XYZ file of C-alpha atoms in Angstrom:
208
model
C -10.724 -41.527 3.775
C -8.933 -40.349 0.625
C -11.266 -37.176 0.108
C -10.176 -35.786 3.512
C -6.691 -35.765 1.193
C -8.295 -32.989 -1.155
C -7.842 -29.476 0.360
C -11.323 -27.138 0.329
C -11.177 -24.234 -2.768
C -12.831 -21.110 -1.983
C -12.394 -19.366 -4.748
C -9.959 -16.403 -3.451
C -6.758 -15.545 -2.094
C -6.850 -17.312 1.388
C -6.582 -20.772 0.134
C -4.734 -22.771 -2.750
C -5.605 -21.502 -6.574
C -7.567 -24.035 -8.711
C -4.342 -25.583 -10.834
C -2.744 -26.502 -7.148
C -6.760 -27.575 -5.926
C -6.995 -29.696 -9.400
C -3.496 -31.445 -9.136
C -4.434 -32.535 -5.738
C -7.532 -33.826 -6.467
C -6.136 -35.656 -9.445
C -3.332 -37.259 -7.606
C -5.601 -38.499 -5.176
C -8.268 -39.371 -7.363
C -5.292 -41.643 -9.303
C -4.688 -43.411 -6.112
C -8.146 -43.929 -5.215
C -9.216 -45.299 -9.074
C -12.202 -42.662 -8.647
C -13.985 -41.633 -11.902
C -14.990 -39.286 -13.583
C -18.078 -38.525 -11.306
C -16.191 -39.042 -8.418
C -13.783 -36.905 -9.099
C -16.221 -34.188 -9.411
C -18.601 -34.940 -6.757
C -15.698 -34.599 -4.424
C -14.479 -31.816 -6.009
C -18.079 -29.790 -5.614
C -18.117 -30.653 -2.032
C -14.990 -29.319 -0.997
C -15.888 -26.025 -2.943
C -16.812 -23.315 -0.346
C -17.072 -19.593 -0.051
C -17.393 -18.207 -3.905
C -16.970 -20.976 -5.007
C -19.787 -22.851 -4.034
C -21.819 -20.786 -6.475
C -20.140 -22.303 -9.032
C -20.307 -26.166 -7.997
C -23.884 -25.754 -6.868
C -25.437 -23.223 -9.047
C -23.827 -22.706 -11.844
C -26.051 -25.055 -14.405
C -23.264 -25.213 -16.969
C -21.705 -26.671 -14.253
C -24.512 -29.108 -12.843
C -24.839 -30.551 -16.232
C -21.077 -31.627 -16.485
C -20.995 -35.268 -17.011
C -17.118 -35.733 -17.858
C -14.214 -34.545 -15.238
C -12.223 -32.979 -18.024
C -15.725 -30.434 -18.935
C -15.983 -29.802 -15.177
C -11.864 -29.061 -15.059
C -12.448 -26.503 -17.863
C -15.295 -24.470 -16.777
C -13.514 -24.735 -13.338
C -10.587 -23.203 -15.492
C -12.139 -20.929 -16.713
C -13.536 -19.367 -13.575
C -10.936 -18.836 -11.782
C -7.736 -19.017 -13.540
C -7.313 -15.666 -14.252
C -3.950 -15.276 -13.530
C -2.219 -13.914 -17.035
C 0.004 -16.081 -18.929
C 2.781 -14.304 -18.995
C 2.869 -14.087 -15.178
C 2.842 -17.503 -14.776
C 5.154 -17.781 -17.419
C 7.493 -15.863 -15.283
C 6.714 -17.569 -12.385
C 7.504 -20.322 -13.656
C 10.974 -19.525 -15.166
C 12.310 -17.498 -11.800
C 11.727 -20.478 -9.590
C 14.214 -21.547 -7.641
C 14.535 -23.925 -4.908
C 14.040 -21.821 -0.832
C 16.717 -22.419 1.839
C 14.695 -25.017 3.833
C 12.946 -26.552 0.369
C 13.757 -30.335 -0.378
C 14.621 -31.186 -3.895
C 11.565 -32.768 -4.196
C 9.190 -30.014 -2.771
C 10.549 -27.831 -5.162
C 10.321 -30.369 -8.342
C 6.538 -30.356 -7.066
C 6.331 -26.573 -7.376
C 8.276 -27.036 -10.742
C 5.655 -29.178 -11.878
C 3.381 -27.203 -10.647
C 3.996 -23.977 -11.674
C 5.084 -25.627 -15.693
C 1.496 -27.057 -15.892
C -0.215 -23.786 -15.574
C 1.885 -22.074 -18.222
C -0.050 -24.258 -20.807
C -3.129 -23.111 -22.617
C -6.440 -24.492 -22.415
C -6.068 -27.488 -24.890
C -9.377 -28.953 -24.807
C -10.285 -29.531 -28.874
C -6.842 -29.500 -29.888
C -5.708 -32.012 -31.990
C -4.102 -34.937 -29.792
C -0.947 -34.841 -31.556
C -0.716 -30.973 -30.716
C -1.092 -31.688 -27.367
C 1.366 -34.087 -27.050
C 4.266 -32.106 -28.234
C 3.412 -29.344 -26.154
C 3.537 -31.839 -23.216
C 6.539 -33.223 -24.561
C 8.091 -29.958 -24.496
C 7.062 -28.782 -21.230
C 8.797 -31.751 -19.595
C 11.994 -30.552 -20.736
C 11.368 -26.918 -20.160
C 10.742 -28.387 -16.236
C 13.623 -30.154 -16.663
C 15.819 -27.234 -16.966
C 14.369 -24.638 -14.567
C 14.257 -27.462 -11.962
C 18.076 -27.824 -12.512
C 18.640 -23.990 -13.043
C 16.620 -23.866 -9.821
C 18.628 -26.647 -7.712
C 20.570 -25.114 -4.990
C 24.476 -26.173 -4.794
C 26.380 -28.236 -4.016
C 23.260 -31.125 -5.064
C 22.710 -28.644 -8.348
C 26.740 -29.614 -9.823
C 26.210 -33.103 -8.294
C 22.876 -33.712 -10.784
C 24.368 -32.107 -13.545
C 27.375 -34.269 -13.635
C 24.803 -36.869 -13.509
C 23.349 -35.160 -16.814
C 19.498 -36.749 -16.222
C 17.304 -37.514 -19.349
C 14.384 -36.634 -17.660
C 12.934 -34.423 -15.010
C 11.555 -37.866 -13.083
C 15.497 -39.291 -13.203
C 16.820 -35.284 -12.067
C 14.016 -35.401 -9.269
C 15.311 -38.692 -7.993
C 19.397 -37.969 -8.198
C 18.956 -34.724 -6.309
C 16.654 -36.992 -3.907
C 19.061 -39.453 -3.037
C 22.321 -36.930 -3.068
C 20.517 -34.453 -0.287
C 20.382 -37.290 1.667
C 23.537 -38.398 1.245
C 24.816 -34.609 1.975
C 22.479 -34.379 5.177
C 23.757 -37.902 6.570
C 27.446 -36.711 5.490
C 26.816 -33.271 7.490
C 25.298 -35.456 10.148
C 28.136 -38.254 10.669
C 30.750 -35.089 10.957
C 29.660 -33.267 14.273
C 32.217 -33.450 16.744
C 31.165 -35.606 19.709
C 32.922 -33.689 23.327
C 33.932 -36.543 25.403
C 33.552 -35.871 29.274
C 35.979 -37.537 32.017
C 34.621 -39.202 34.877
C 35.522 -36.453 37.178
C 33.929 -33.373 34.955
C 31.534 -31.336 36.974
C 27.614 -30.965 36.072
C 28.179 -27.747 34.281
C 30.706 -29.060 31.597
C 28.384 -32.238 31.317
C 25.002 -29.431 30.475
C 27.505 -27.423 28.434
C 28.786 -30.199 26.172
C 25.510 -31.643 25.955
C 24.241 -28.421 24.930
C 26.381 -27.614 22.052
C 26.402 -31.036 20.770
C 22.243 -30.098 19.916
C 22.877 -27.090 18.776
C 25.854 -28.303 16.680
């Protein structure tokens, strides 16, 4: 079942915030072709803890009929992180030692989405260009974030978009972790080697 996709919200600390709760519901709410009050039926049932208050007795809340009035007053709740934290968040990311390129173009995303404002009423134009110019803000701290060697490799590649950067550095991590693979020296073992040297090769060829 698609909903067991959506992780539970409680409303503090010990689980995901409400922008990374949101996404995920969206995502698989897009795959699923819910609407609107699917998305937010689901969404109320996997709110627990504090925030079950607000799915289930908050009336503001009760009376939501569209998914984008039940994403702001979820919003508004509990995004309280300030802007300009997230706004540094956001610009000091950069990709962990064990992160694949597109983990950390997720986390991009992520992190890029919640730097924008609470649109809802603005113009659609407005919002638009701000969209418009948070893709290429992503675009850059995801390749200011890249780790090298893939990081020169996609700039080389100089990518139009953050979609085309997210699938070069894809595709040439894989390359570098088949290259890295396809170069471990194999120990080859005569006939008369004892058990020992047998364990010992076969030992650093895994840990190689």
């Amino acid at each position: 079942m698609l909903g067991n996709m959506v992780p539970s919200f409680t409303g503090d600390a010990a689980g995901p915030n409400i922008r990374y709760f949101l996404q995920i519901l969206e995502q698989v709410g897009r795959m699923g072709g819910w609407q609107d009050s699917q998305l937010i039926g689901i969404a109320r049932c996997k709110m627990l803890g504090a925030a079950y208050d607000f799915a289930w007795r908050d009336d503001s809340v009760t009376a939501a009929s569209t998914y984008s009035e039940f994403r702001a007053l979820a919003l508004e709740r509990f995004d309280t992180e300030p802007l300009s934290s997230k706004v540094e968040r956001f610009r000091n990311a950069r990709q962990n030692a064990e992160e694949e390129a597109r983990s950390f173009a997720n986390r991009v995303r992520l992190l890029g989405t919640a730097t924008l404002a609470n649109s809802s009423g603005e113009e659609p134009a407005k919002t638009q260009l701000r969209c418009e110019i948070l893709a290429e803000q992503m675009l850059s701290q995801f390749l200011t974030g890249l780790r090298d060697p893939v990081r020169r490799f996609v700039l080389s590649r100089d990518p139009k978009s953050f979609d085309e950067a997210i699938d070069v550095a894809a595709k040439e991590e894989r390359n570098e972790k088949l290259s890295q693979s396809s170069s471990v020296p194999v120990r080859h073992v005569d006939e008369n080697a004892n058990a020992h040297e047998i364990a010992a090769a076969s030992t650093a060829w895994k840990n190689s």
